[in-house]
Coordinates of C-alpha atoms in Angstrom, one line a residue:
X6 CA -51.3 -61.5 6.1
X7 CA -49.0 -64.6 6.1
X8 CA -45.9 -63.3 7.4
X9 CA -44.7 -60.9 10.5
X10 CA -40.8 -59.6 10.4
X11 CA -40.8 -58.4 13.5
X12 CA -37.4 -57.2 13.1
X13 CA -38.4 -54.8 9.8
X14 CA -41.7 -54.4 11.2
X15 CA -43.0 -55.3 7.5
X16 CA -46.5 -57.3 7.0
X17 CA -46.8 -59.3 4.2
X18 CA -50.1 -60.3 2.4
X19 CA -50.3 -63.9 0.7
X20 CA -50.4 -61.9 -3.0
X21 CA -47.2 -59.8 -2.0
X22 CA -45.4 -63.5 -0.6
X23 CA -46.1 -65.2 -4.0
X24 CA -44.8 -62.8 -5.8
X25 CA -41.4 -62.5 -3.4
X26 CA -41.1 -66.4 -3.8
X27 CA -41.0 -66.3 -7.5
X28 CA -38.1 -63.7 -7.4
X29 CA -36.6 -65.3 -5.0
X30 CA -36.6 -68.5 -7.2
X31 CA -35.7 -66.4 -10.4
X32 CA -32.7 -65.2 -7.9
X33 CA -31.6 -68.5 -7.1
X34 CA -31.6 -69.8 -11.0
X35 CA -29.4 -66.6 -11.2
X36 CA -26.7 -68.1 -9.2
X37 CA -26.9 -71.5 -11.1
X38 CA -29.3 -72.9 -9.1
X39 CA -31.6 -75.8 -10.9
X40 CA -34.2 -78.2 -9.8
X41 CA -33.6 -81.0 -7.5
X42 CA -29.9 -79.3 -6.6
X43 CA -28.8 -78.4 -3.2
X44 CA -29.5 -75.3 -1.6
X45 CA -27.9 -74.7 2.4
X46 CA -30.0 -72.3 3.6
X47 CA -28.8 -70.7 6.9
X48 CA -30.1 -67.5 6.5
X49 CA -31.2 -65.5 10.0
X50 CA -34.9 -66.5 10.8
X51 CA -37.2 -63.9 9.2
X52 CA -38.7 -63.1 5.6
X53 CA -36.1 -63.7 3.5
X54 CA -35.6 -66.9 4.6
X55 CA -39.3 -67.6 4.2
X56 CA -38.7 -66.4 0.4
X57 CA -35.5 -68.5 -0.3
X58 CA -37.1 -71.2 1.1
X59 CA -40.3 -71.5 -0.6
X60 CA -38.1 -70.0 -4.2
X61 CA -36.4 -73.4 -3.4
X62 CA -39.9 -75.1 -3.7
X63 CA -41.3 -73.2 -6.5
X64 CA -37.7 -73.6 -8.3
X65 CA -37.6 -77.8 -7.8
X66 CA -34.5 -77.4 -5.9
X67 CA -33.9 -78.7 -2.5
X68 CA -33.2 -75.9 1.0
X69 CA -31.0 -78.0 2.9
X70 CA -31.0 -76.9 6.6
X71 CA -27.8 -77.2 8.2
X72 CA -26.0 -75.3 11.2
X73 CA -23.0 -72.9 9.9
X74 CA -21.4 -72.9 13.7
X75 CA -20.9 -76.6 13.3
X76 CA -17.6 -77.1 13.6
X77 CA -15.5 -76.7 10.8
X78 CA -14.0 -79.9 9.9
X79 CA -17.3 -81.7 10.5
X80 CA -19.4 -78.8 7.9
X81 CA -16.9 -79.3 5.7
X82 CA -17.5 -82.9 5.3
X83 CA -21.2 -82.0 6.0
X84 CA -21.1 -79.9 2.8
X85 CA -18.8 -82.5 0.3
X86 CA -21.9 -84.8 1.1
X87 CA -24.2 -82.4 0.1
X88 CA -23.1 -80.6 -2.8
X89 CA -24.9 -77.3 -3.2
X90 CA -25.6 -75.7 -5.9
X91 CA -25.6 -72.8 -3.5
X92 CA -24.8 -71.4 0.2
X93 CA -27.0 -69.0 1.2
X94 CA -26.0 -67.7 5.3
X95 CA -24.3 -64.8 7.1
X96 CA -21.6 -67.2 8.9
X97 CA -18.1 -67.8 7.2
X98 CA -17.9 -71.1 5.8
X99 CA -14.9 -73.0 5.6
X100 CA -12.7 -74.2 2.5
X101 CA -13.2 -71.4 0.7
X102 CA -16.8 -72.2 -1.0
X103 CA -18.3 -69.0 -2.2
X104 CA -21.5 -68.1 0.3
X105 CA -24.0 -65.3 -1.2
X106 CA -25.1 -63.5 2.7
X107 CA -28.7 -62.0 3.0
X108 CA -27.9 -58.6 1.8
X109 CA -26.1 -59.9 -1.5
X110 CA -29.6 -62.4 -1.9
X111 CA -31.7 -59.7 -1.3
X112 CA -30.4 -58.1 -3.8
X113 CA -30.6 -60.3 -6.5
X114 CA -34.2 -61.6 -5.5
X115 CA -34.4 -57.0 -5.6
X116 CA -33.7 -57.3 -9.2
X117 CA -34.9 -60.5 -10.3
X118 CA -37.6 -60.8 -13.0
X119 CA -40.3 -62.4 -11.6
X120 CA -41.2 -65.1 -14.2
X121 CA -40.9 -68.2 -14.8
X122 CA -43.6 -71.4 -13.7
X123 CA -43.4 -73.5 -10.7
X124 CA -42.1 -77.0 -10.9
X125 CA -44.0 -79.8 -11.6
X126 CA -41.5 -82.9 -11.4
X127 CA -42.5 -83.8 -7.7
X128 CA -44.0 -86.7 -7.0
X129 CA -44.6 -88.8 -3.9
X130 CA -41.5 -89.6 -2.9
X131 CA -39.3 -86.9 -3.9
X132 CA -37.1 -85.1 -1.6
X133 CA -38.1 -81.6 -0.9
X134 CA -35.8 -80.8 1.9
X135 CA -33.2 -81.9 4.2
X136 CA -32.8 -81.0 7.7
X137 CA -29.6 -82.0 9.5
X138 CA -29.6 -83.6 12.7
X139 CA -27.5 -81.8 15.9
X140 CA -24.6 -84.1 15.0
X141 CA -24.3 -85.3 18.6
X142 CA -24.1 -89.0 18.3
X143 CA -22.4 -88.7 15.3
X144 CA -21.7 -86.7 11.8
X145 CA -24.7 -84.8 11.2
X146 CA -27.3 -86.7 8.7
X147 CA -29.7 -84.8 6.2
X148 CA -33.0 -85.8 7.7
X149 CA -34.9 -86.1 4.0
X150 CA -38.4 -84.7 4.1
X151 CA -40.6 -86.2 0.6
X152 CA -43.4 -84.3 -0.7
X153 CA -45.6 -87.0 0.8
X154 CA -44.4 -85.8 4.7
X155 CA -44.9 -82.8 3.4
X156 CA -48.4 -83.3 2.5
X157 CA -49.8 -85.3 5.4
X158 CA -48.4 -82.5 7.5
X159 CA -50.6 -79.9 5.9
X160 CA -53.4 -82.2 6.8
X161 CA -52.5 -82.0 10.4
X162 CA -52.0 -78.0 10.2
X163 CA -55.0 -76.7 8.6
X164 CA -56.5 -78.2 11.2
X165 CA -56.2 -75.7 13.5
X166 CA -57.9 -72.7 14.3
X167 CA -55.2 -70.2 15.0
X168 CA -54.8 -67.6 12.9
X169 CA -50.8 -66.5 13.9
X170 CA -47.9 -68.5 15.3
X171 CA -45.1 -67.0 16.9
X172 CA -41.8 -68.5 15.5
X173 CA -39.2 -69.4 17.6
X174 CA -38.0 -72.6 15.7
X175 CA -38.0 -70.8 12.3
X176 CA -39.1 -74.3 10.3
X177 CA -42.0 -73.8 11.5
X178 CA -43.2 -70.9 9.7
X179 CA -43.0 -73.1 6.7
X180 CA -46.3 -74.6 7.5
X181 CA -47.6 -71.5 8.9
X182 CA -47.2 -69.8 5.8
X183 CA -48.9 -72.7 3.5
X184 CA -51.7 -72.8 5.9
X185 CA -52.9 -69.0 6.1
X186 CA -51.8 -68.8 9.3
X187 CA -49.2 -65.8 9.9
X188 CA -46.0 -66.4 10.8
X189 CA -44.2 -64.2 13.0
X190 CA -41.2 -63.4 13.0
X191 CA -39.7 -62.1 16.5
X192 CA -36.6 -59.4 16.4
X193 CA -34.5 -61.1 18.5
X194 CA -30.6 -61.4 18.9
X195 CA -30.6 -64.8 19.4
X196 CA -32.8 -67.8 19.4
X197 CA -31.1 -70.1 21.5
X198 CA -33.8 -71.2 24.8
X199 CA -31.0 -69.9 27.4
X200 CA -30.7 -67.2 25.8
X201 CA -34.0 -65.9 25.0
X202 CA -34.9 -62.7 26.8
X203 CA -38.2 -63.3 28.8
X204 CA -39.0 -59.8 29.2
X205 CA -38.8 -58.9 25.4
X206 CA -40.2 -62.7 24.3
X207 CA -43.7 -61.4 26.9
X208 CA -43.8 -58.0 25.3
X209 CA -43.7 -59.3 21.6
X210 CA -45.8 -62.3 21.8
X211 CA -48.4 -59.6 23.9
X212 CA -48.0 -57.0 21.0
X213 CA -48.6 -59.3 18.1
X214 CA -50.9 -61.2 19.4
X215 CA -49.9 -64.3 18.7
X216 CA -52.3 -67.5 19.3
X217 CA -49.7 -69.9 19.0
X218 CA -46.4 -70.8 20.6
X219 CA -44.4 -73.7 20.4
X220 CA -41.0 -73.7 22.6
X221 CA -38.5 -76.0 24.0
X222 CA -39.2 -77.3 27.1
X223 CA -36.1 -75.4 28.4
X224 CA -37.7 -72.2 28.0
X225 CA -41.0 -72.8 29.5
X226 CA -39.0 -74.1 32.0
X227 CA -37.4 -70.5 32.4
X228 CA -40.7 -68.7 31.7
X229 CA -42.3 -70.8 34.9
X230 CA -39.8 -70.2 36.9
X231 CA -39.9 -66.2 36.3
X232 CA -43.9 -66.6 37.2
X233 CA -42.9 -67.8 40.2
X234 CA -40.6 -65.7 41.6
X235 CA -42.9 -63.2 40.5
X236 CA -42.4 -62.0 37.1
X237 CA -44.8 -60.7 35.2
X238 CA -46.3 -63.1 32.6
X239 CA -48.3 -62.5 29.3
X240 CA -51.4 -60.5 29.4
X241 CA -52.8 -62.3 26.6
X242 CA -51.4 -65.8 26.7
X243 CA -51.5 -67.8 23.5
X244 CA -54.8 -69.9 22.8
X245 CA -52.2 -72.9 22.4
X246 CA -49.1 -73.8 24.1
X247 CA -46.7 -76.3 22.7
X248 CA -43.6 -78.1 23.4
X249 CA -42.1 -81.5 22.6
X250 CA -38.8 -83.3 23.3
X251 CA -37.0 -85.5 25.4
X252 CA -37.2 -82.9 28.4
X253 CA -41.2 -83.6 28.7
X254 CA -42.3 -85.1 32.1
X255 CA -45.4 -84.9 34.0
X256 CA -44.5 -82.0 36.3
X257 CA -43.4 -79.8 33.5
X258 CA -46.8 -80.5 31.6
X259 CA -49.2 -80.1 34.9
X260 CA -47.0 -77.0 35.6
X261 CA -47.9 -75.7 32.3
X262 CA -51.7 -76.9 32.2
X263 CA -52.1 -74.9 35.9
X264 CA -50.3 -71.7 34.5
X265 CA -52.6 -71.6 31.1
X266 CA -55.3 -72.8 32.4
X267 CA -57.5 -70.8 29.7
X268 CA -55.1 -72.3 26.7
X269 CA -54.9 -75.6 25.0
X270 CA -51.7 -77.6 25.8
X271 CA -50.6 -79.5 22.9
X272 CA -47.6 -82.1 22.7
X273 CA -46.5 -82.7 19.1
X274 CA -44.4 -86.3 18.6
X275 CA -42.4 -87.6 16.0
X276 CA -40.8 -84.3 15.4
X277 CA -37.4 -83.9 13.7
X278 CA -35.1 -81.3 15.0
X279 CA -38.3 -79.8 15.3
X280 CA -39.7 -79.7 12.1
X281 CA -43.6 -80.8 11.3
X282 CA -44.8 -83.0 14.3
X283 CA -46.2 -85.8 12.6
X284 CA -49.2 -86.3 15.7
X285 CA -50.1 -84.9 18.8
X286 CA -52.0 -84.7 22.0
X287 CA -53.2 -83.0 24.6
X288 CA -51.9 -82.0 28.2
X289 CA -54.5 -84.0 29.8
X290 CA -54.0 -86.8 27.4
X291 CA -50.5 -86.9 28.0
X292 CA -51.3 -86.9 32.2
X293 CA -53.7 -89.3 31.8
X294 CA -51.1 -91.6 30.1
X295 CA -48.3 -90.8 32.1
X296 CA -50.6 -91.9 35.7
X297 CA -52.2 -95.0 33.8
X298 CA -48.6 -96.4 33.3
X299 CA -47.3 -95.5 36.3
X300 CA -50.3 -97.5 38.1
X301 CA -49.1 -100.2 35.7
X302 CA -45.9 -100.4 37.0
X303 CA -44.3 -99.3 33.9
X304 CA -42.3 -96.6 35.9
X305 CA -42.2 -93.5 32.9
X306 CA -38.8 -92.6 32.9
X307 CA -38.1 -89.1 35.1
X308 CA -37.1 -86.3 32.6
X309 CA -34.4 -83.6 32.8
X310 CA -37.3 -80.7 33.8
X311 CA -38.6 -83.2 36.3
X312 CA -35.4 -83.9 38.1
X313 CA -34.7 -79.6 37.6
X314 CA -38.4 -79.5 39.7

């Protein structure tokens, strides 16, 4: 299996995923779609993302990640940039552009011939995707991702030995899925890190079991602070942990490395809105680094989860 939809409760084997994909691309030519156009995908995270997104690849066009709660005035400008070809999401979008929701895509990908080949214009630097940044320093940009990132990410992935990731940034299921490892989908109302329910994120990760889990440092900062006011905690913890951003610090990663003690701690870098960490280390590396250039007199800056310790 490559895919989990928790939400459906459906299981999907690689065979079954190719042959969604290719309707899924067949769908999107329906709607005028061609290669190298824009597609805004802002579909809720689950299968039929995974199938838009990789019809997108197998189409030539380009799944463009951006945010439909932005606010209006800056999406709009967001999306005369852009250009799509079409608007895949289940949020209103403003100035009237025409938006085909998951139920009307379903569909057509439902009645879609699956045919066609895949496309075989890529090269090296071509842009397969764009993912647009938060917008907080400025108008949101379209992060461009070329077959090349795309590649030496692979490389990094496959080498892993985990055979399912639980998905809470749903980007990362891309990889998941290209690897062989299974991508699960959680059914949950929202994916925001304060938002999460701890109870029901335990019990799903326990019931799949997943041996993967990247989150935000804001929710391990949650979960930790349930274990220690005495919550329970998984019974089968992931085999690896991960988390990245600007919220690491040292206490957060020794607090982690103490409560998985039987896991391996990982800290991707040079991630973009969480998409595809480029390289990564280890808990202990990380430590190691951290008390080497504080001896140094470098002073490591003091994160947010520090200062919340």
């Amino acid at each position: 299996m490559v895919l989990t939809d928790a939400a459906t409760g459906v299981d999907v084997s690689a065979a079954a995923f190719t042959r969604l994909l290719r309707k899924a691309a067949a769908a999107l030519t329906a709607l005028g779609v061609t290669p190298e156009a824009h597609v805004m995908i802002a579909l809720p995270p689950g299968q039929l993302l995974a199938e838009a997104v990789y019809g997108c690849f197998y189409l030539g066009a380009v799944p463009a990640f951006l945010d439909p709660t932005t606010d209006p005035v800056t999406l709009s400008r967001c999306l005369d940039e852009l250009d799509p070809a079409a608007i895949l999401a289940d949020h209103p979008i403003p100035g009237g552009r025409h938006v085909v929701t998951s139920v009307e895509f379903q569909s057509f990908s439902d009645v879609a011939v699956d045919g066609g080949t895949p496309w075989e214009g890529y090269i090296a630097e071509s842009t397969v995707m764009l993912m647009y940044t938060s917008g907080t320093t400025g108008l949101p940009k379209g992060a461009e991702w070329t077959w090349d990132n795309i590649a030496s990410q692979l490389e990094l992935y496959q080498e892993r030995s985990a055979a399912s990731e639980f998905i809470l940034f749903p980007l990362f299921s891309l990889n998941a899925i290209a690897t062989g490892c299974r991508a699960i989908f959680p059914n949950f109302p929202t994916f925001a890190p304060c938002s999460i329910d701890l109870s029901d994120l335990i019990t799903q990760v326990d019931a799949h079991r997943a041996e993967f889990l990247f989150a935000s440092p804001a929710l391990w900062r949650r979960y930790l602070d349930h274990i220690a006011a005495g919550g329970e905690g998984f019974t089968r913890p992931p085999i690896t942990i991960s988390t990245a951003g600007a919220a690491i610090g040292r206490n957060l990663v020794s607090a982690l490395k103490t409560e998985f003690n039987d896991s391996s701690i990982e800290i991707p870098y040079a991630a973009t809105e969480g998409l595809m960490p480029l390289t990564k280390i280890t808990a202990t590396a990380f430590l190691a680094l951290h008390d080497r250039g504080c001896s140094r007199g470098l002073n490591p800056p003091v994160s947010s989860s520090d200062r919340a310790m």
